[in-house]
Coordinates of C-alpha atoms and ligand atoms in Angstrom, one line a residue:
Chain K
X1081 CA -2.6 -92.4 -68.0
X1082 CA 1.2 -92.9 -67.9
X1083 CA 2.9 -93.8 -64.6
X1084 CA 4.4 -90.4 -64.4
X1085 CA 1.2 -88.5 -64.9
X1086 CA -0.6 -90.8 -62.5
X1087 CA 2.0 -90.0 -59.9
X1088 CA 1.6 -86.4 -60.7
X1089 CA -2.1 -86.7 -60.3
X1090 CA -1.7 -88.4 -56.9
X1091 CA 0.6 -85.7 -55.9
X1092 CA -1.9 -83.0 -56.6
X1093 CA -4.4 -85.1 -54.7
X1094 CA -2.1 -85.4 -51.7
X1095 CA -1.5 -81.6 -51.8
X1096 CA -5.2 -81.0 -51.6
X1097 CA -5.2 -79.5 -55.1
X1098 CA -8.2 -81.5 -56.2
X1099 CA -9.3 -79.0 -58.8
X1100 CA -8.4 -81.2 -61.7
X1101 CA -8.4 -84.4 -59.8
X1102 CA -11.9 -85.6 -60.6
X1103 CA -12.2 -85.9 -64.3
X1104 CA -15.6 -87.2 -65.3
X1105 CA -14.2 -90.3 -66.9
X1106 CA -12.8 -91.5 -63.6
X1107 CA -16.2 -91.5 -61.9
X1108 CA -17.9 -94.8 -61.5
X1109 CA -21.6 -94.6 -61.0
X1110 CA -22.3 -93.6 -57.4
X1111 CA -23.8 -96.1 -54.9
X1112 CA -27.6 -96.1 -55.0
X1113 CA -29.8 -97.1 -52.1
X1114 CA -33.5 -98.1 -52.0
X1115 CA -36.1 -95.9 -50.5
X1116 CA -37.5 -98.4 -48.0
X1117 CA -41.2 -97.5 -48.5
X1118 CA -41.2 -97.9 -52.3
X1119 CA -38.0 -99.8 -53.2
X1120 CA -37.1 -97.1 -55.7
X1121 CA -33.3 -96.7 -56.0
X1122 CA -31.8 -93.3 -55.2
X1123 CA -28.1 -92.2 -55.6
X1124 CA -26.5 -91.9 -52.2
X1125 CA -25.1 -88.4 -52.8
X1126 CA -27.5 -85.6 -53.4
X1127 CA -27.1 -81.9 -53.6
X1128 CA -28.0 -79.3 -51.0
X1129 CA -28.8 -75.6 -51.9
X1130 CA -28.7 -73.6 -48.6
X1131 CA -26.5 -70.5 -49.2
X1132 CA -24.6 -72.0 -52.1
X1133 CA -27.5 -71.5 -54.7
X1134 CA -28.9 -68.3 -53.1
X1135 CA -27.1 -66.0 -55.5
X1136 CA -30.0 -63.6 -56.3
X1137 CA -30.4 -62.1 -59.8
X1138 CA -26.7 -62.4 -60.7
X1139 CA -26.6 -64.0 -64.2
X1140 CA -23.0 -65.3 -64.1
X1141 CA -23.5 -66.7 -60.6
X1142 CA -26.8 -68.4 -61.7
X1143 CA -25.0 -69.9 -64.7
X1144 CA -22.2 -71.2 -62.4
X1145 CA -24.9 -72.9 -60.3
X1146 CA -26.3 -74.6 -63.4
X1147 CA -22.8 -75.9 -64.2
X1148 CA -22.6 -77.4 -60.7
X1149 CA -26.0 -79.1 -61.4
X1150 CA -24.7 -80.3 -64.9
X1151 CA -21.7 -81.9 -63.3
X1152 CA -24.0 -83.4 -60.6
X1153 CA -26.2 -85.1 -63.1
X1154 CA -23.3 -86.1 -65.4
X1155 CA -21.8 -87.9 -62.3
X1156 CA -24.9 -89.8 -61.6
X1157 CA -26.6 -87.6 -59.0
X1158 CA -30.3 -87.1 -58.8
X1159 CA -31.6 -85.6 -55.6
X1160 CA -31.5 -81.8 -55.2
X1161 CA -32.8 -80.4 -51.9
X1162 CA -34.2 -76.9 -51.4
X1163 CA -36.7 -74.9 -49.4
X1164 CA -38.7 -71.7 -49.7
X1165 CA -36.5 -70.5 -46.8
X1166 CA -33.4 -70.5 -49.1
X1167 CA -33.9 -67.1 -50.8
X1168 CA -33.4 -67.4 -54.5
X1169 CA -32.2 -71.0 -54.5
X1170 CA -35.5 -72.5 -55.8
X1171 CA -35.5 -70.2 -58.8
X1172 CA -31.8 -70.8 -59.4
X1173 CA -32.5 -74.6 -59.4
X1174 CA -35.5 -74.2 -61.7
X1175 CA -33.6 -72.0 -64.2
X1176 CA -30.6 -74.3 -64.0
X1177 CA -32.6 -77.5 -64.6
X1178 CA -34.3 -75.9 -67.7
X1179 CA -30.9 -74.7 -69.0
X1180 CA -29.3 -78.1 -68.8
X1181 CA -32.4 -80.0 -69.7
X1182 CA -32.6 -82.1 -66.6
X1183 CA -36.1 -81.2 -65.2
X1184 CA -37.1 -84.7 -66.0
X1185 CA -34.2 -86.4 -64.3
X1186 CA -34.1 -84.6 -61.0
X1187 CA -35.4 -86.2 -57.8
X1188 CA -37.0 -82.9 -56.8
X1189 CA -36.9 -82.5 -53.0
X1190 CA -38.3 -79.4 -51.4
X1191 CA -39.9 -78.3 -48.1
X1192 CA -42.9 -76.5 -46.9
X1193 CA -42.0 -73.8 -44.5
X1194 CA -44.8 -71.5 -43.4
X1195 CA -46.7 -71.3 -40.2
X1196 CA -50.3 -72.2 -40.5
X1197 CA -51.3 -75.3 -42.5
X1198 CA -53.7 -73.3 -44.6
X1199 CA -50.9 -71.5 -46.3
X1200 CA -49.1 -74.7 -47.2
X1201 CA -50.7 -75.6 -50.5
X1202 CA -50.1 -72.1 -52.0
X1203 CA -46.5 -72.2 -51.0
X1204 CA -46.0 -75.7 -52.4
X1205 CA -47.5 -74.6 -55.7
X1206 CA -45.3 -71.5 -55.9
X1207 CA -42.3 -73.7 -55.2
X1208 CA -43.3 -76.1 -57.9
X1209 CA -43.6 -73.3 -60.4
X1210 CA -40.1 -72.0 -59.4
X1211 CA -38.6 -75.5 -59.9
X1212 CA -40.5 -76.0 -63.2
X1213 CA -41.4 -79.6 -62.4
X1214 CA -44.7 -81.4 -62.8
X1215 CA -44.7 -82.6 -59.2
X1216 CA -42.2 -83.0 -56.4
X1217 CA -40.6 -86.4 -55.7
X1218 CA -40.3 -85.5 -52.0
X1219 CA -41.9 -82.7 -50.0
X1220 CA -40.8 -82.3 -46.4
X1221 CA -42.1 -80.3 -43.5
X1222 CA -39.1 -77.9 -42.8
X1223 CA -38.0 -78.0 -39.2
X1224 CA -41.3 -79.4 -38.1
X1225 CA -43.0 -76.0 -38.5
X1226 CA -46.8 -76.4 -38.2
X1227 CA -46.1 -80.1 -38.9
X1228 CA -49.5 -81.6 -38.0
X1229 CA -51.4 -79.6 -40.6
X1230 CA -48.7 -79.7 -43.3
X1231 CA -48.4 -83.5 -43.0
X1232 CA -52.1 -83.9 -43.6
X1233 CA -51.8 -81.8 -46.7
X1234 CA -48.8 -83.8 -47.9
X1235 CA -50.5 -87.2 -47.4
X1236 CA -53.5 -85.9 -49.2
X1237 CA -51.3 -84.8 -52.1
X1238 CA -49.6 -88.1 -52.2
X1239 CA -52.9 -90.0 -52.2
X1240 CA -54.0 -87.9 -55.1
X1241 CA -50.8 -88.6 -57.0
X1242 CA -49.6 -85.0 -56.9
X1243 CA -46.6 -85.9 -54.7
X1244 CA -44.4 -89.0 -54.6
X1245 CA -42.9 -89.0 -51.1
X1246 CA -43.5 -87.3 -47.7
X1247 CA -40.9 -86.3 -45.1
X1248 CA -39.9 -84.2 -42.2
X1249 CA -36.6 -82.4 -41.4
X1250 CA -34.6 -81.0 -38.6
X1251 CA -30.9 -80.1 -38.2
X1252 CA -28.2 -79.8 -35.6
X1253 CA -29.9 -82.1 -33.1
X1254 CA -33.0 -79.9 -32.6
X1255 CA -36.4 -81.4 -31.5
X1256 CA -35.3 -85.0 -31.8
X1257 CA -38.0 -86.1 -29.4
X1258 CA -40.7 -84.7 -31.6
X1259 CA -39.0 -86.1 -34.7
X1260 CA -39.1 -89.5 -33.1
X1261 CA -42.8 -89.1 -32.2
X1262 CA -43.7 -88.3 -35.8
X1263 CA -41.6 -91.2 -37.1
X1264 CA -43.6 -93.5 -34.8
X1265 CA -47.0 -92.1 -35.5
X1266 CA -47.1 -91.2 -39.2
X1267 CA -46.3 -93.2 -42.3
X1268 CA -43.6 -90.8 -43.6
X1269 CA -41.2 -92.0 -46.3
X1270 CA -38.2 -89.8 -45.4
X1271 CA -36.6 -88.1 -42.4
X1272 CA -33.9 -85.5 -42.8
X1273 CA -31.4 -84.9 -40.0
X1274 CA -27.8 -83.8 -39.3
X1275 CA -25.2 -86.4 -39.1
X1276 CA -21.4 -86.5 -39.5
X1277 CA -18.2 -87.6 -37.7
X1278 CA -18.7 -85.1 -35.0
X1279 CA -22.5 -84.7 -34.8
X1280 CA -23.6 -88.2 -33.9
X1281 CA -26.6 -87.8 -31.6
X1282 CA -28.9 -89.5 -34.2
X1283 CA -27.0 -92.7 -33.8
X1284 CA -28.7 -93.4 -30.5
X1285 CA -32.3 -93.3 -31.4
X1286 CA -33.3 -91.8 -34.7
X1287 CA -31.2 -93.9 -37.1
X1288 CA -32.2 -97.2 -35.4
X1289 CA -35.8 -96.1 -35.4
X1290 CA -35.6 -95.2 -39.1
X1291 CA -34.3 -98.7 -39.9
X1292 CA -36.9 -100.3 -37.8
X1293 CA -39.8 -98.4 -39.4
X1294 CA -38.5 -98.4 -42.9
X1295 CA -38.0 -94.7 -43.2
X1296 CA -35.4 -93.3 -45.6
X1297 CA -32.7 -91.0 -44.1
X1298 CA -31.3 -87.9 -45.7
X1299 CA -28.3 -86.5 -44.0
X1300 CA -27.9 -82.7 -44.1
X1301 CA -24.9 -80.6 -43.0
X1302 CA -22.4 -83.4 -43.6
X1303 CA -19.6 -80.8 -43.4
X1304 CA -21.2 -78.6 -40.8
X1305 CA -21.8 -76.0 -43.5
X1306 CA -18.1 -76.3 -44.5
X1307 CA -16.7 -75.5 -41.1
X1308 CA -15.7 -79.1 -40.4
X1309 CA -13.6 -79.2 -43.5
X1310 CA -12.1 -75.8 -42.8
X1311 CA -11.1 -77.0 -39.3
X1312 CA -9.5 -80.4 -40.2
X1313 CA -8.7 -79.7 -43.8
X1314 CA -5.1 -78.6 -43.1
X1315 CA -4.2 -81.8 -41.3
X1316 CA -2.9 -84.8 -43.2
X1317 CA -5.4 -87.6 -43.9
X1318 CA -4.6 -90.7 -41.7
X1319 CA -3.0 -93.6 -43.6
X1320 CA -6.1 -95.8 -43.2
X1321 CA -8.1 -93.4 -45.4
X1322 CA -6.5 -95.1 -48.3
X1323 CA -8.1 -98.4 -47.3
X1324 CA -11.5 -97.0 -48.1
X1325 CA -10.3 -94.9 -51.1
X1326 CA -10.9 -91.6 -49.4
X1327 CA -8.6 -89.2 -51.2
X1328 CA -9.7 -86.1 -49.3
X1329 CA -11.3 -85.1 -46.0
X1330 CA -14.6 -84.5 -47.8
X1331 CA -14.7 -88.0 -49.0
X1332 CA -13.5 -89.3 -45.6
X1333 CA -16.5 -87.6 -43.9
X1334 CA -19.0 -88.7 -46.6
X1335 CA -17.9 -92.3 -46.5
X1336 CA -18.3 -92.3 -42.7
X1337 CA -21.9 -91.1 -43.2
X1338 CA -22.8 -93.4 -46.0
X1339 CA -21.5 -96.4 -44.3
X1340 CA -24.2 -96.2 -41.6
X1341 CA -26.7 -98.8 -42.7
X1342 CA -29.7 -96.5 -41.9
X1343 CA -28.5 -93.7 -44.1
X1344 CA -30.1 -93.5 -47.6
X1345 CA -28.2 -90.4 -48.9
X1346 CA -26.2 -87.3 -47.9
X1347 CA -26.8 -83.9 -49.5
X1348 CA -23.6 -81.8 -49.4
X1349 CA -24.0 -78.3 -50.9
X1350 CA -21.3 -76.7 -53.0
X1351 CA -20.7 -73.9 -55.4
X1352 CA -17.9 -75.8 -57.2
X1353 CA -17.9 -78.3 -60.0
X1354 CA -14.8 -80.0 -58.7
X1355 CA -16.3 -80.4 -55.3
X1356 CA -19.5 -81.9 -56.6
X1357 CA -17.5 -84.5 -58.5
X1358 CA -15.3 -85.2 -55.5
X1359 CA -18.4 -85.7 -53.3
X1360 CA -20.1 -88.0 -55.9
X1361 CA -16.9 -90.0 -56.1
X1362 CA -17.1 -90.7 -52.3
X1363 CA -20.1 -92.9 -53.0
X1364 CA -18.4 -94.9 -55.8
X1365 CA -15.7 -96.8 -54.0
X1366 CA -15.6 -99.1 -50.9
X1367 CA -17.1 -98.0 -47.6
X1368 CA -15.7 -98.4 -44.1
X1369 CA -16.7 -101.3 -41.8
X1370 CA -18.3 -100.6 -38.5
X1371 CA -14.9 -101.0 -36.8
X1372 CA -13.2 -98.7 -39.2
X1373 CA -16.0 -96.1 -38.7
X1374 CA -15.3 -96.1 -35.0
X1375 CA -11.6 -95.5 -35.7
X1376 CA -12.5 -92.6 -38.1
X1377 CA -14.7 -90.9 -35.5
X1378 CA -12.1 -91.3 -32.8
X1379 CA -9.4 -89.9 -35.2
X1380 CA -11.4 -86.8 -36.0
X1381 CA -12.4 -86.3 -32.4
X1382 CA -8.8 -86.3 -31.4
X1383 CA -7.7 -83.7 -34.0
Chain G
X613 CA -39.0 -70.4 -32.1
X614 CA -39.1 -72.6 -29.1
X615 CA -35.5 -73.8 -29.5
X616 CA -34.1 -70.3 -30.2
X617 CA -31.1 -70.7 -27.8
X618 CA -29.6 -73.4 -30.0
X619 CA -29.2 -71.0 -32.9
X620 CA -26.1 -68.8 -33.4
X621 CA -25.8 -65.6 -35.4
X622 CA -24.3 -67.6 -38.3
X623 CA -27.5 -69.8 -38.6
X624 CA -29.3 -66.7 -39.8
X625 CA -26.9 -65.7 -42.5
X626 CA -28.5 -67.2 -45.6
X627 CA -26.0 -66.0 -48.3
X628 CA -22.3 -66.1 -48.8
X629 CA -20.2 -62.9 -48.4
X630 CA -19.4 -63.1 -52.1
X631 CA -23.0 -63.0 -53.0
X632 CA -23.6 -60.1 -50.6
X633 CA -20.8 -57.9 -51.9
X634 CA -21.7 -58.7 -55.5
X635 CA -25.1 -57.1 -54.9
X636 CA -23.5 -53.7 -54.5
X637 CA -21.4 -54.2 -57.6
X638 CA -24.4 -55.0 -59.8
X639 CA -26.5 -52.3 -58.1
X640 CA -23.9 -49.6 -58.8
X641 CA -23.6 -50.7 -62.4
X642 CA -27.3 -50.6 -62.9
X643 CA -27.9 -47.1 -61.4
X644 CA -24.8 -45.4 -62.7
X645 CA -24.4 -42.3 -62.7
X646 CA -26.9 -41.8 -59.8
X647 CA -23.9 -42.1 -57.5
X648 CA -22.8 -38.6 -58.5
X649 CA -25.9 -36.7 -57.5
X650 CA -26.2 -38.9 -54.4
X651 CA -22.8 -37.8 -53.3
X652 CA -23.5 -34.2 -54.1
X653 CA -26.8 -34.3 -52.2
X654 CA -24.9 -35.9 -49.3
X655 CA -22.3 -33.1 -49.3
X656 CA -25.1 -30.5 -49.3
X657 CA -26.5 -31.8 -46.0
X658 CA -24.0 -30.3 -43.5
X659 CA -23.8 -27.1 -45.6
X660 CA -27.6 -26.7 -45.3
X661 CA -27.3 -27.4 -41.6
X662 CA -25.0 -24.4 -41.2
X663 CA -27.5 -22.0 -42.8
X664 CA -29.8 -19.9 -40.7
X665 CA -33.5 -20.2 -41.2
X666 CA -36.1 -22.9 -41.1
X667 CA -36.3 -23.3 -44.9
X668 CA -32.8 -24.7 -45.1
X669 CA -33.6 -27.2 -42.3
X670 CA -36.8 -28.3 -44.1
X671 CA -34.9 -28.8 -47.3
X672 CA -32.2 -30.8 -45.5
X673 CA -34.9 -33.0 -44.1
X674 CA -36.4 -33.6 -47.5
X675 CA -33.0 -34.6 -48.9
X676 CA -32.5 -36.9 -45.9
X677 CA -35.9 -38.5 -46.3
X678 CA -35.0 -39.2 -50.0
X679 CA -31.7 -40.7 -48.8
X680 CA -33.8 -43.3 -46.9
X681 CA -36.4 -43.8 -49.5
X682 CA -34.0 -44.8 -52.3
X683 CA -32.2 -47.6 -50.5
X684 CA -35.6 -48.8 -49.2
X685 CA -36.9 -49.4 -52.6
X686 CA -33.9 -49.5 -54.9
X687 CA -31.7 -51.7 -52.8
X688 CA -33.4 -53.5 -49.9
X689 CA -36.7 -54.3 -51.7
X690 CA -35.5 -54.7 -55.3
X691 CA -32.2 -56.4 -54.6
X692 CA -31.4 -57.5 -51.1
X693 CA -34.8 -59.2 -50.8
X694 CA -33.7 -61.6 -53.6
X695 CA -31.1 -63.2 -51.2
X696 CA -32.8 -62.5 -47.8
X697 CA -36.5 -62.9 -47.4
X698 CA -36.3 -60.4 -44.5
X699 CA -35.3 -57.8 -47.1
X700 CA -38.8 -56.6 -47.6
X701 CA -39.3 -55.9 -43.9
X702 CA -36.0 -54.0 -43.7
X703 CA -37.2 -52.0 -46.7
X704 CA -40.4 -51.2 -44.8
X705 CA -38.3 -50.0 -41.9
X706 CA -36.3 -47.7 -44.2
X707 CA -39.5 -46.4 -45.8
X708 CA -41.0 -45.6 -42.4
X709 CA -37.8 -43.7 -41.5
X710 CA -38.1 -41.7 -44.7
X711 CA -41.7 -40.9 -43.9
X712 CA -40.8 -39.9 -40.3
X713 CA -38.1 -37.6 -41.5
X714 CA -40.3 -36.1 -44.1
X715 CA -43.2 -35.5 -41.6
X716 CA -41.2 -34.4 -38.5
X717 CA -38.5 -32.5 -40.4
X718 CA -39.8 -31.2 -43.7
X719 CA -43.5 -30.8 -42.9
X720 CA -43.6 -30.0 -39.2
X721 CA -40.2 -28.4 -39.1
X722 CA -39.3 -30.1 -35.8
X723 CA -35.9 -31.3 -36.7
X724 CA -32.9 -28.9 -36.1
X725 CA -29.6 -30.4 -37.2
X726 CA -26.4 -28.5 -36.1
X727 CA -24.6 -26.5 -35.1
X728 CA -21.6 -28.8 -35.2
X729 CA -20.0 -27.6 -32.0
X730 CA -19.4 -29.3 -28.7
X731 CA -18.3 -32.9 -28.3
X732 CA -21.6 -34.4 -29.7
X733 CA -21.8 -31.9 -32.6
X734 CA -18.2 -32.4 -33.7
X735 CA -18.3 -36.2 -33.3
X736 CA -21.6 -36.2 -35.2
X737 CA -20.1 -34.3 -38.1
X738 CA -17.1 -36.6 -38.2
X739 CA -19.4 -39.7 -38.2
X740 CA -21.4 -38.2 -41.0
X741 CA -18.3 -37.4 -43.1
X742 CA -16.9 -40.9 -42.5
X743 CA -20.1 -42.3 -43.8
X744 CA -20.2 -40.0 -46.8
X745 CA -16.5 -40.0 -47.8
X746 CA -14.8 -43.0 -46.2
X747 CA -17.5 -45.6 -46.5
X748 CA -17.5 -45.8 -50.3
X749 CA -13.7 -46.6 -50.2
X750 CA -14.2 -49.7 -47.9
X751 CA -14.9 -52.1 -50.7
X752 CA -11.6 -51.2 -52.5
X753 CA -9.6 -51.0 -49.3
X754 CA -10.9 -54.4 -48.2
X755 CA -9.7 -56.0 -51.4
X756 CA -13.1 -56.2 -53.1
X757 CA -13.8 -54.4 -56.4
X758 CA -14.1 -50.6 -56.1
X759 CA -17.3 -50.8 -58.1
X760 CA -18.9 -52.4 -55.0
X761 CA -18.8 -49.0 -53.2
X762 CA -21.5 -48.4 -50.7
X763 CA -22.7 -44.8 -51.0
X764 CA -24.7 -42.6 -48.6
X765 CA -28.3 -42.3 -49.8
X766 CA -28.0 -45.4 -52.0
X767 CA -26.7 -48.2 -49.8
X768 CA -28.3 -48.8 -46.3
X769 CA -25.2 -48.9 -44.1
X770 CA -23.6 -45.6 -44.8
X771 CA -27.1 -44.0 -44.9
X772 CA -27.9 -45.2 -41.4
X773 CA -24.4 -44.4 -40.0
X774 CA -24.4 -40.9 -41.6
X775 CA -27.9 -40.2 -40.3
X776 CA -26.9 -41.1 -36.8
X777 CA -24.0 -38.6 -37.2
X778 CA -26.4 -35.8 -38.2
X779 CA -28.8 -36.7 -35.4
X780 CA -26.0 -36.7 -32.9
X781 CA -25.6 -33.0 -33.8
X782 CA -29.4 -32.4 -33.4
X783 CA -31.4 -31.6 -30.4
X784 CA -34.8 -32.4 -29.1
X785 CA -37.3 -35.2 -29.0
X786 CA -37.6 -35.6 -32.8
X787 CA -33.9 -36.5 -33.1
X788 CA -34.3 -39.2 -30.6
X789 CA -37.4 -40.7 -32.3
X790 CA -35.6 -40.6 -35.6
X791 CA -32.5 -42.4 -34.2
X792 CA -34.4 -45.6 -33.4
X793 CA -34.6 -47.1 -36.9
X794 CA -31.0 -46.2 -37.8
X795 CA -29.8 -47.7 -34.5
X796 CA -31.7 -50.9 -35.1
X797 CA -30.3 -51.2 -38.6
X798 CA -26.8 -50.7 -37.4
X799 CA -27.2 -53.6 -35.0
X800 CA -28.7 -55.8 -37.7
X801 CA -26.1 -55.0 -40.3
X802 CA -23.4 -55.1 -37.7
X803 CA -24.4 -58.7 -36.7
X804 CA -24.5 -59.7 -40.4
X805 CA -21.1 -58.2 -41.1
X806 CA -19.7 -59.8 -38.0
X807 CA -20.8 -63.3 -39.1
X808 CA -19.3 -62.6 -42.5
X809 CA -16.0 -61.8 -40.7
X810 CA -15.9 -58.3 -42.3
X811 CA -13.9 -55.8 -40.2
X812 CA -16.2 -53.0 -41.3
X813 CA -18.7 -54.3 -38.8
X814 CA -16.8 -51.9 -36.5
X815 CA -18.3 -48.9 -38.2
X816 CA -22.0 -49.5 -37.5
X817 CA -21.2 -50.8 -34.1
X818 CA -19.1 -47.7 -33.3
X819 CA -22.0 -45.5 -34.5
X820 CA -24.3 -47.3 -32.1
X821 CA -21.9 -46.8 -29.3
X822 CA -21.4 -43.1 -30.1
X823 CA -25.1 -42.3 -30.3
X824 CA -25.8 -44.1 -27.0
X825 CA -22.8 -43.0 -25.1
X826 CA -22.3 -39.4 -26.1
X827 CA -25.7 -38.0 -25.1
X828 CA -25.5 -39.9 -21.9
X829 CA -22.0 -38.4 -21.2
X830 CA -23.3 -34.9 -22.0
X831 CA -26.2 -35.5 -19.6
X832 CA -23.8 -36.5 -16.8
X833 CA -21.5 -33.5 -17.6
X834 CA -24.4 -31.1 -17.4
X835 CA -25.6 -32.6 -14.2
X836 CA -22.1 -32.2 -12.7
X837 CA -21.7 -28.5 -13.6
X838 CA -25.2 -27.5 -12.3
X839 CA -24.6 -29.3 -9.0
Ligands
NAP1676 N1 -33.4 -78.1 -41.4 C1 -33.2 -78.4 -42.7 O1 -34.0 -78.9 -43.3 C2 -31.8 -78.3 -43.2 C3 -30.8 -77.7 -42.4 C4 -29.5 -77.6 -42.9 C5 -29.2 -78.1 -44.2 N2 -30.2 -78.6 -45.0 C6 -29.9 -79.1 -46.3 O2 -28.7 -79.8 -46.3 C7 -27.8 -79.3 -47.2 C8 -26.4 -79.5 -46.8 O3 -26.1 -78.7 -45.6 P1 -25.3 -77.4 -45.6 O4 -25.3 -76.7 -46.9 O5 -25.7 -76.6 -44.5 O6 -23.8 -77.7 -45.3 P2 -22.7 -78.8 -45.9 O7 -23.2 -79.5 -47.0 O8 -22.2 -79.5 -44.7 O9 -21.5 -77.8 -46.3 C9 -21.6 -77.0 -47.4 C10 -20.2 -76.3 -47.5 O10 -19.2 -77.3 -47.7 C11 -18.3 -76.9 -48.7 N3 -18.0 -78.1 -49.5 C12 -18.8 -78.9 -50.2 N4 -18.1 -79.9 -50.8 C13 -16.8 -79.7 -50.5 C14 -15.6 -80.4 -50.8 N5 -15.6 -81.5 -51.6 N6 -14.4 -79.9 -50.3 C15 -14.4 -78.8 -49.6 N7 -15.5 -78.1 -49.3 C16 -16.7 -78.6 -49.7 C17 -19.1 -76.0 -49.6 O11 -18.2 -75.0 -50.1 P3 -17.8 -74.8 -51.6 O12 -18.9 -74.1 -52.2 O13 -16.5 -74.1 -51.6 O14 -17.7 -76.3 -52.1 C18 -20.1 -75.4 -48.7 O15 -19.7 -74.1 -48.1 C19 -28.2 -77.8 -47.3 O16 -27.7 -77.2 -48.5 C20 -29.7 -78.0 -47.3 O17 -30.2 -78.3 -48.6 C21 -31.5 -78.7 -44.5

């Protein structure tokens, strides 16, 4: 890249015009973190599918989702998260994986979401068919719905080799006491919670507890469903963002999250190929120190 | 849901506005040219209401029942349900309304729509005509593709709003019973459109206000003149 074109590229970056700013070649492999219970490494940026992949029977929209997944895998991503609650998302993921030939590479992460434990196995099987995978890498109890019964099912499946990891989820600070209780009383592999520069409730108890008990942490809603970026997106990035290589607010926020030592991965959702690349790139460079993280949070709080 | 107060309306919106509007575009493309007979049947409703005789009213009810049955199956169940798992329950609601209209109106002959006079009758007709003629233009006016037009008898919103208009110009117990499902739908779709920041949320919400306020006002007025 010549100096001039590099400067031009930096200008587009600075202007927020990131569309062309994340060419594949520029992506280093994203940071990977171990799943504490097994030691298996998992890339620190995953892919959510709430709203973004719920596009119904619209063929061009389904193809666009497959392209997002293609870019995700090409950039080193592996974990895709979904739920039977997300409308057509599971079938969009399954069709996309088949189309791009990645059903064998995905770290298939789904949820069981049905009241009554007896209905769990049928729902999980239906989800597996929609995904088109042999088994799930991670199955989580969505929002703790009927969790006692579902957890029993999931541990059974894991023991029988029909499931690799077991987890629970919540979001936006809901039912943290119960989440804590489950973390203390059951040998779960993963816990999924909301965490970002503004929603930091989990820092007090859940993240330390996850570290103590060796539970992997998945962070959902890193951008508050996009609202966070829409709110602060128009402001200029602070100069210290350059110190950690954050070229956009999205990367700023993701780096803040990933730098917490308890966090295993974050799962931003997107409909856009450029955004998926931008998000993966956040896990490739340096991460902020604890001191810088405080400064980052204070800065966003003050905006 | 024990923690229901922590949820906002937006937490229940499980698709993007783009996906929602695109449904209508694909739907219209697939059912073309059903839009033409649907519009013609819609236009026939107020004309039938003007005719004397019970037969015209029964035929009107039959057409109106069909106008609820089609979106129940063709839109809510077959399409909307792909992006919202509540779609099948909404479809059931529309099917029940179709059945109620068929039974009360067409079979029992207990629905009498019109005449379109007085404040309620004229407002009802205006509301119906807005749903029939203005609603299909909203997609284009709002900067979406014209092919995403929502049409009375095919799409749920104009069907519910137009029906409330007709029922505003009707009398008796049956009309009140038949207003319940369209009212509930207007609230449901009004909430969804609200969270999508679509200004057309004003229409279903205005329909709700009219159907609740006008009969109450008429009631007060009557009380005043008999006092
Ligand atoms: N209880 C639970 O289990 C639970 C609850 C909530 C979420 N989750 C999971 O967590 C995932 C993530 O949460 P979320 O989807 O609610 O919200 P999110 O990931 O915080 O935000 C998604 C939004 O951010 C935008 N975005 C993504 N990357 C961007 C970038 N680089 N620049 C600008 N905008 C960007 C996307 O828009 P574009 O399409 O324009 O990129 C999208 O609208 C979900 O998809 C779901 O899988 C689980």
